[in-house]
Amino acid sequence: MLKAYKFRLYPNESQKQFFNRCIGNARFVYNHCLALKKELWENEKKSISINELSRHITDLKRYPEYEWLKNSDSIALQQSIRDLDTAFQRFFKKQSKYPRFHSKHSKNSYRTINQKGTITIENDKLRLPKLKTLVKIKQSRAFIGKIKNATISKTPSNKYFVSLLVEEEDVFGTSKSNEVGIDLGIKDFAILSNGTKYNMDIKHIKKLENKLKRLQRKFSRTMPKSQNHEKKRIKLAIQYEKITNFKNDFFQKLSRKLVNENQVIAIESLRIKNMVKNHRLAKSIQDCSWYKFVTMLEYKSKWQSNCQVVKIDTFFPSSQICSSCGYRNPKVKDLSIREWECPKCHTTHDRDINASINILKEGKRLLSVA
């Protein structure tokens, strides 16, 4: 089983220069090869393979004007070519759009492979290929396994991180028989079929967002390319990170708790693109980051053999069906109705809890059919 671990790095000035050089060179190789493929296809209707691109970059280093490519990790340059090849494969399979050129604002990372122990952690220091000195690392979690590759990334706030892909043995959790359905919402983030509701600290988020607005106003008044402009930019980036880290902490803890406690987790499939067309709710929906939370549930459930996540069809009317008798009430389509009474069995329902119970029932039905 492959598992990723992300740690903070504390490089010195020379190490920062090396990382920046590798990141820039990897981005150059990606853009150069993309331009080469586009030009060759537009002019001659020919394609160029990944092996030919790899040899082309090797030959490119021999020219004096491209000698600076030798100063970075050669494996990282080859990985950029592989990333481009993957992007084209996804495009041909209609899984993504046509590959775009990377900019320094969107791509600030490079990946390198562990070859015969070239990537190791020794006494809170990280060894990397081509880098002669060890980098200080804050290893917040221990792991047992073989490091496959490392991705070095730089954040907008000028912080450096490493993501290590580690091959570990499969994790088998303790036996459990709990089952839960989850209805995701805006007012309450997650409503469980057992009646439990989970929410983020809205007051704290509002406080962070208000400070973010003030920093954005100050940043907009600065002169571009000035020292004050760069200082305000870093402060703004740090504030964005605080909001992101606060939400990620909530998602990580909640997803881990649900996976540890339940054998079956049923959750509805949400079409976020369609939902954000409602401009009144668009910001609130995007702030919830439902997709990120569901992704965490899915990959954490795969780490444990005794937990399964079942996704319910988007058009399943979970809110309209009475969880007691099965009667479907179309009037509940109105989102303003938070509680309703079933006309058939006269059971009073909380809209969200009723929906989560129906989601669990549909999830169990899908599992029995499968």
Short mmCIF file of C-alpha atoms in Angstrom, two decimals:
data_model
loop_
_atom_site.label_atom_id
_atom_site.label_comp_id
_atom_site.label_asym_id
_atom_site.label_seq_id
_atom_site.Cartn_x
_atom_site.Cartn_y
_atom_site.Cartn_z
CA MET A 1 0.00 0.00 0.00
CA LEU A 2 1.28 3.45 -0.93
CA LYS A 3 0.82 6.25 1.59
CA ALA A 4 1.98 9.88 1.51
CA TYR A 5 3.47 11.81 4.42
CA LYS A 6 3.92 15.56 4.29
CA PHE A 7 6.52 17.32 6.48
CA ARG A 8 7.81 20.86 6.88
CA LEU A 9 11.36 21.62 5.73
CA TYR A 10 13.70 24.29 7.13
CA PRO A 11 16.35 24.78 4.44
CA ASN A 12 19.23 27.25 4.68
CA GLU A 13 19.84 29.87 1.99
CA SER A 14 21.94 27.64 -0.30
CA GLN A 15 19.38 24.85 -0.02
CA LYS A 16 16.56 27.29 -0.83
CA GLN A 17 18.46 28.33 -3.96
CA PHE A 18 18.82 24.67 -4.95
CA PHE A 19 15.08 24.00 -4.44
CA ASN A 20 14.11 27.13 -6.38
CA ARG A 21 16.47 26.14 -9.18
CA CYS A 22 15.05 22.60 -9.39
CA ILE A 23 11.48 23.89 -9.33
CA GLY A 24 12.19 26.44 -12.07
CA ASN A 25 14.10 23.97 -14.25
CA ALA A 26 11.41 21.31 -13.92
CA ARG A 27 8.79 23.88 -14.92
CA PHE A 28 10.96 24.96 -17.91
CA VAL A 29 11.31 21.36 -19.13
CA TYR A 30 7.54 20.80 -18.89
CA ASN A 31 6.75 23.99 -20.83
CA HIS A 32 9.55 23.42 -23.37
CA CYS A 33 8.36 19.88 -24.16
CA LEU A 34 4.72 20.98 -24.34
CA ALA A 35 5.64 23.73 -26.82
CA LEU A 36 7.70 21.21 -28.84
CA LYS A 37 4.79 18.75 -29.04
CA LYS A 38 2.32 21.47 -30.03
CA GLU A 39 4.61 22.90 -32.72
CA LEU A 40 5.41 19.46 -34.18
CA TRP A 41 1.75 18.52 -34.39
CA GLU A 42 0.58 21.84 -35.82
CA ASN A 43 3.31 21.95 -38.49
CA GLU A 44 3.88 18.30 -39.41
CA LYS A 45 0.98 16.41 -37.79
CA LYS A 46 3.52 14.23 -35.99
CA SER A 47 3.77 13.14 -32.39
CA ILE A 48 6.89 12.74 -30.26
CA SER A 49 7.25 9.99 -27.66
CA ILE A 50 8.31 10.35 -24.03
CA ASN A 51 11.63 8.60 -24.77
CA GLU A 52 12.40 11.02 -27.59
CA LEU A 53 11.64 13.97 -25.32
CA SER A 54 13.89 12.51 -22.65
CA ARG A 55 16.80 12.21 -25.11
CA HIS A 56 16.07 15.73 -26.38
CA ILE A 57 16.45 17.22 -22.86
CA THR A 58 19.69 15.25 -22.37
CA ASP A 59 21.04 16.67 -25.65
CA LEU A 60 19.86 20.14 -24.70
CA LYS A 61 22.24 20.20 -21.71
CA ARG A 62 25.21 20.01 -24.07
CA TYR A 63 24.50 23.48 -25.49
CA PRO A 64 26.15 26.39 -23.63
CA GLU A 65 22.89 28.38 -23.37
CA TYR A 66 21.24 25.45 -21.52
CA GLU A 67 24.11 24.39 -19.27
CA TRP A 68 22.19 25.67 -16.25
CA LEU A 69 19.95 22.59 -16.52
CA LYS A 70 22.89 20.52 -15.21
CA ASN A 71 22.71 22.31 -11.84
CA SER A 72 19.39 20.70 -10.90
CA ASP A 73 18.33 17.14 -10.15
CA SER A 74 18.24 15.28 -13.49
CA ILE A 75 15.56 12.90 -12.18
CA ALA A 76 13.26 15.85 -11.51
CA LEU A 77 13.57 16.93 -15.14
CA GLN A 78 12.65 13.44 -16.34
CA GLN A 79 9.67 13.39 -13.98
CA SER A 80 8.41 16.62 -15.57
CA ILE A 81 8.37 14.86 -18.94
CA ARG A 82 6.44 11.97 -17.39
CA ASP A 83 3.96 14.43 -15.89
CA LEU A 84 3.42 15.92 -19.36
CA ASP A 85 2.90 12.45 -20.83
CA THR A 86 0.34 11.68 -18.09
CA ALA A 87 -1.46 14.96 -18.81
CA PHE A 88 -1.77 14.02 -22.51
CA GLN A 89 -2.99 10.52 -21.66
CA ARG A 90 -5.70 12.02 -19.45
CA PHE A 91 -6.63 14.42 -22.26
CA PHE A 92 -6.97 11.61 -24.82
CA LYS A 93 -9.15 9.65 -22.36
CA LYS A 94 -11.31 12.80 -21.97
CA GLN A 95 -10.54 12.93 -18.25
CA SER A 96 -9.12 16.48 -18.39
CA LYS A 97 -8.59 19.44 -20.70
CA TYR A 98 -5.65 19.94 -23.07
CA PRO A 99 -2.38 20.40 -21.09
CA ARG A 100 -1.57 24.01 -20.26
CA PHE A 101 1.73 25.75 -19.68
CA HIS A 102 2.84 25.95 -16.05
CA SER A 103 3.50 29.32 -14.45
CA LYS A 104 5.45 30.11 -11.30
CA HIS A 105 2.16 31.08 -9.66
CA SER A 106 0.53 27.68 -10.26
CA LYS A 107 3.39 25.17 -10.19
CA ASN A 108 6.04 25.44 -7.46
CA SER A 109 7.19 21.88 -6.89
CA TYR A 110 9.37 19.12 -8.30
CA ARG A 111 9.43 15.36 -7.80
CA THR A 112 12.43 13.05 -7.49
CA ILE A 113 12.74 9.27 -7.09
CA ASN A 114 14.54 7.26 -4.43
CA GLN A 115 17.28 5.23 -6.12
CA LYS A 116 19.34 2.98 -3.85
CA GLY A 117 18.83 5.10 -0.74
CA THR A 118 19.24 8.57 -2.26
CA ILE A 119 16.22 9.75 -0.19
CA THR A 120 16.49 9.02 3.52
CA ILE A 121 15.76 10.64 6.89
CA GLU A 122 18.68 10.63 9.32
CA ASN A 123 18.47 12.29 12.74
CA ASP A 124 15.76 14.81 11.72
CA LYS A 125 17.65 15.56 8.50
CA LEU A 126 16.51 14.73 4.96
CA ARG A 127 18.88 13.48 2.28
CA LEU A 128 17.92 14.31 -1.31
CA PRO A 129 19.53 13.52 -4.69
CA LYS A 130 22.00 16.10 -6.07
CA LEU A 131 21.87 18.09 -2.80
CA LYS A 132 25.19 17.73 -0.98
CA THR A 133 23.95 18.83 2.44
CA LEU A 134 21.15 17.43 4.60
CA VAL A 135 17.97 19.48 5.04
CA LYS A 136 16.38 20.02 8.44
CA ILE A 137 12.96 18.36 8.56
CA LYS A 138 10.20 18.37 11.16
CA GLN A 139 9.01 14.77 11.10
CA SER A 140 5.70 15.00 12.91
CA ARG A 141 4.80 11.36 12.24
CA ALA A 142 6.89 8.21 12.17
CA PHE A 143 6.44 5.63 9.41
CA ILE A 144 7.77 2.18 8.59
CA GLY A 145 8.28 1.43 4.93
CA LYS A 146 10.29 2.14 1.81
CA ILE A 147 10.34 5.69 0.43
CA LYS A 148 9.42 5.59 -3.27
CA ASN A 149 9.68 9.28 -4.19
CA ALA A 150 9.71 12.78 -2.73
CA THR A 151 7.94 15.94 -3.89
CA ILE A 152 9.45 19.23 -2.76
CA SER A 153 6.99 22.15 -2.80
CA LYS A 154 7.14 25.84 -2.02
CA THR A 155 4.06 27.68 -0.75
CA PRO A 156 3.12 31.30 -1.61
CA SER A 157 4.24 32.24 1.91
CA ASN A 158 7.78 30.98 1.08
CA LYS A 159 7.55 27.84 3.20
CA TYR A 160 9.02 24.53 2.01
CA PHE A 161 7.45 21.09 2.40
CA VAL A 162 8.28 17.56 1.33
CA SER A 163 5.70 14.90 0.52
CA LEU A 164 7.13 11.38 0.82
CA LEU A 165 5.40 8.50 -0.92
CA VAL A 166 6.00 5.42 1.25
CA GLU A 167 5.28 1.78 0.48
CA GLU A 168 3.82 0.21 3.61
CA GLU A 169 2.13 -3.03 4.54
CA ASP A 170 -1.68 -3.11 4.48
CA VAL A 171 -3.32 -1.84 7.65
CA PHE A 172 -6.04 -4.03 9.16
CA GLY A 173 -8.32 -2.25 11.62
CA THR A 174 -10.22 -3.72 14.53
CA SER A 175 -13.56 -5.41 13.87
CA LYS A 176 -16.63 -3.15 14.03
CA SER A 177 -20.24 -3.31 12.93
CA ASN A 178 -21.41 0.31 13.00
CA GLU A 179 -23.03 1.79 9.89
CA VAL A 180 -23.72 5.45 9.23
CA GLY A 181 -25.30 7.65 6.60
CA ILE A 182 -24.04 11.22 6.12
CA ASP A 183 -25.95 14.18 4.76
CA LEU A 184 -23.69 17.13 3.95
CA GLY A 185 -25.06 20.62 4.44
CA ILE A 186 -24.24 24.29 4.82
CA LYS A 187 -25.77 25.19 8.18
CA ASP A 188 -24.57 21.88 9.68
CA PHE A 189 -21.56 20.49 7.85
CA ALA A 190 -22.23 16.77 8.44
CA ILE A 191 -25.47 15.26 9.77
CA LEU A 192 -25.27 11.57 10.69
CA SER A 193 -28.07 9.03 10.61
CA ASN A 194 -27.71 8.56 14.39
CA GLY A 195 -28.69 12.21 14.93
CA THR A 196 -25.17 13.58 15.54
CA LYS A 197 -24.29 16.86 13.85
CA TYR A 198 -20.77 18.19 13.21
CA ASN A 199 -19.88 21.82 12.53
CA MET A 200 -16.77 23.87 12.04
CA ASP A 201 -16.16 26.82 14.36
CA ILE A 202 -17.95 29.43 12.22
CA LYS A 203 -17.01 32.30 14.54
CA HIS A 204 -13.31 31.51 14.20
CA ILE A 205 -13.58 31.24 10.40
CA LYS A 206 -15.41 34.58 10.21
CA LYS A 207 -12.66 36.13 12.32
CA LEU A 208 -9.98 34.79 9.96
CA GLU A 209 -11.93 35.92 6.89
CA ASN A 210 -12.41 39.44 8.26
CA LYS A 211 -8.66 39.75 8.80
CA LEU A 212 -8.17 38.40 5.27
CA LYS A 213 -10.35 41.20 3.87
CA ARG A 214 -8.32 43.84 5.70
CA LEU A 215 -5.05 42.39 4.39
CA GLN A 216 -6.45 42.27 0.85
CA ARG A 217 -7.32 45.97 1.02
CA LYS A 218 -3.86 46.85 2.31
CA PHE A 219 -2.22 44.68 -0.36
CA SER A 220 -4.23 46.34 -3.17
CA ARG A 221 -2.89 49.77 -2.13
CA THR A 222 0.79 48.83 -2.40
CA MET A 223 3.00 49.53 -5.41
CA PRO A 224 3.72 46.42 -7.52
CA LYS A 225 7.29 45.02 -7.27
CA SER A 226 8.02 47.12 -4.18
CA GLN A 227 9.34 45.68 -0.90
CA ASN A 228 6.12 46.65 0.87
CA HIS A 229 4.16 44.83 -1.86
CA GLU A 230 6.10 41.62 -1.21
CA LYS A 231 5.67 41.93 2.59
CA LYS A 232 1.91 42.35 2.25
CA ARG A 233 1.75 39.48 -0.24
CA ILE A 234 3.42 37.11 2.22
CA LYS A 235 1.11 38.23 5.05
CA LEU A 236 -1.87 37.64 2.78
CA ALA A 237 -0.59 34.17 1.80
CA ILE A 238 -0.07 33.25 5.46
CA GLN A 239 -3.66 34.26 6.25
CA TYR A 240 -4.95 32.10 3.39
CA GLU A 241 -2.91 29.21 4.79
CA LYS A 242 -4.42 29.67 8.26
CA ILE A 243 -7.95 29.33 6.86
CA THR A 244 -6.99 26.31 4.74
CA ASN A 245 -5.15 24.62 7.63
CA PHE A 246 -8.07 25.19 10.01
CA LYS A 247 -10.51 23.52 7.60
CA ASN A 248 -8.11 20.68 6.77
CA ASP A 249 -7.63 19.96 10.48
CA PHE A 250 -11.41 19.66 10.92
CA PHE A 251 -11.77 17.42 7.84
CA GLN A 252 -8.86 15.16 8.81
CA LYS A 253 -10.09 14.60 12.38
CA LEU A 254 -13.73 14.04 11.40
CA SER A 255 -12.93 11.69 8.52
CA ARG A 256 -10.54 9.68 10.72
CA LYS A 257 -13.18 9.41 13.48
CA LEU A 258 -15.87 8.20 11.05
CA VAL A 259 -13.60 5.63 9.40
CA ASN A 260 -12.41 4.30 12.76
CA GLU A 261 -15.94 3.91 14.16
CA ASN A 262 -17.89 2.57 11.18
CA GLN A 263 -17.81 -0.38 8.83
CA VAL A 264 -20.12 1.17 6.23
CA ILE A 265 -20.27 4.89 5.43
CA ALA A 266 -22.99 5.97 2.98
CA ILE A 267 -22.75 9.45 1.50
CA GLU A 268 -24.45 11.21 -1.40
CA SER A 269 -22.64 12.18 -4.61
CA LEU A 270 -22.80 15.95 -5.01
CA ARG A 271 -22.48 17.84 -8.30
CA ILE A 272 -20.75 20.95 -7.03
CA LYS A 273 -20.57 22.63 -10.46
CA ASN A 274 -24.36 22.57 -10.76
CA MET A 275 -24.91 23.67 -7.17
CA VAL A 276 -22.72 26.78 -7.38
CA LYS A 277 -24.90 28.10 -10.19
CA ASN A 278 -27.12 29.35 -7.39
CA HIS A 279 -25.27 32.65 -6.77
CA ARG A 280 -26.86 33.15 -3.36
CA LEU A 281 -25.33 29.94 -2.05
CA ALA A 282 -22.22 29.68 -4.26
CA LYS A 283 -19.70 31.05 -1.73
CA SER A 284 -21.17 29.03 1.16
CA ILE A 285 -21.04 25.84 -0.94
CA GLN A 286 -17.44 26.42 -2.01
CA ASP A 287 -16.38 27.24 1.56
CA CYS A 288 -17.70 23.86 2.74
CA SER A 289 -15.19 21.93 0.57
CA TRP A 290 -17.39 18.83 0.49
CA TYR A 291 -15.35 17.22 -2.29
CA LYS A 292 -12.16 17.39 -0.22
CA PHE A 293 -13.90 15.82 2.79
CA VAL A 294 -15.39 12.97 0.73
CA THR A 295 -11.97 12.32 -0.86
CA MET A 296 -10.45 11.99 2.62
CA LEU A 297 -13.15 9.50 3.62
CA GLU A 298 -12.51 7.42 0.50
CA TYR A 299 -8.73 7.13 0.74
CA LYS A 300 -8.77 6.54 4.51
CA SER A 301 -11.34 3.77 4.13
CA LYS A 302 -9.01 2.04 1.64
CA TRP A 303 -6.27 1.98 4.26
CA GLN A 304 -8.50 -0.22 6.43
CA SER A 305 -9.91 -3.44 5.05
CA ASN A 306 -13.01 -3.33 7.29
CA CYS A 307 -14.42 0.03 6.19
CA GLN A 308 -16.31 0.81 2.99
CA VAL A 309 -17.59 4.11 1.59
CA VAL A 310 -20.73 3.89 -0.58
CA LYS A 311 -21.69 6.86 -2.75
CA ILE A 312 -25.39 7.39 -3.46
CA ASP A 313 -26.65 8.70 -6.79
CA THR A 314 -27.02 12.49 -7.02
CA PHE A 315 -30.70 12.28 -7.96
CA PHE A 316 -31.73 10.01 -5.09
CA PRO A 317 -34.51 11.98 -3.25
CA SER A 318 -33.14 11.45 0.25
CA SER A 319 -34.85 14.53 1.73
CA GLN A 320 -38.29 13.78 0.28
CA ILE A 321 -38.70 10.16 1.44
CA CYS A 322 -40.13 9.37 4.87
CA SER A 323 -37.57 7.16 6.59
CA SER A 324 -40.34 5.45 8.59
CA CYS A 325 -42.89 4.38 5.95
CA GLY A 326 -41.23 5.25 2.62
CA TYR A 327 -43.80 7.83 1.49
CA ARG A 328 -42.36 10.42 -0.90
CA ASN A 329 -43.37 14.01 -0.20
CA PRO A 330 -42.50 16.29 -3.19
CA LYS A 331 -43.30 19.43 -1.16
CA VAL A 332 -40.03 18.96 0.77
CA LYS A 333 -38.10 20.06 -2.36
CA ASP A 334 -38.41 23.53 -0.85
CA LEU A 335 -35.12 24.05 1.03
CA SER A 336 -36.79 26.40 3.54
CA ILE A 337 -38.68 23.41 5.04
CA ARG A 338 -36.41 22.16 7.82
CA GLU A 339 -39.00 19.98 9.61
CA TRP A 340 -42.01 18.18 8.14
CA GLU A 341 -44.69 15.68 9.09
CA CYS A 342 -45.35 12.62 6.94
CA PRO A 343 -48.95 12.77 5.60
CA LYS A 344 -49.15 8.96 5.68
CA CYS A 345 -47.67 7.85 9.03
CA HIS A 346 -47.63 11.31 10.73
CA THR A 347 -44.00 10.97 11.80
CA THR A 348 -42.26 14.31 12.36
CA HIS A 349 -38.88 14.53 10.65
CA ASP A 350 -35.82 16.73 10.91
CA ARG A 351 -35.03 17.29 7.22
CA ASP A 352 -31.29 16.54 7.44
CA ILE A 353 -31.44 13.60 9.87
CA ASN A 354 -34.20 12.01 7.80
CA ALA A 355 -32.07 12.44 4.67
CA SER A 356 -29.04 10.80 6.30
CA ILE A 357 -31.17 7.80 7.40
CA ASN A 358 -32.42 7.36 3.83
CA ILE A 359 -28.87 7.67 2.50
CA LEU A 360 -27.78 4.84 4.83
CA LYS A 361 -30.70 2.63 3.73
CA GLU A 362 -29.91 3.24 0.04
CA GLY A 363 -26.21 2.54 0.67
CA LYS A 364 -26.99 -0.79 2.33
CA ARG A 365 -29.31 -1.66 -0.56
CA LEU A 366 -26.57 -0.95 -3.11
CA LEU A 367 -24.13 -3.13 -1.15
CA SER A 368 -26.60 -6.02 -1.02
CA VAL A 369 -27.18 -5.78 -4.79
CA ALA A 370 -23.44 -5.67 -5.48
#
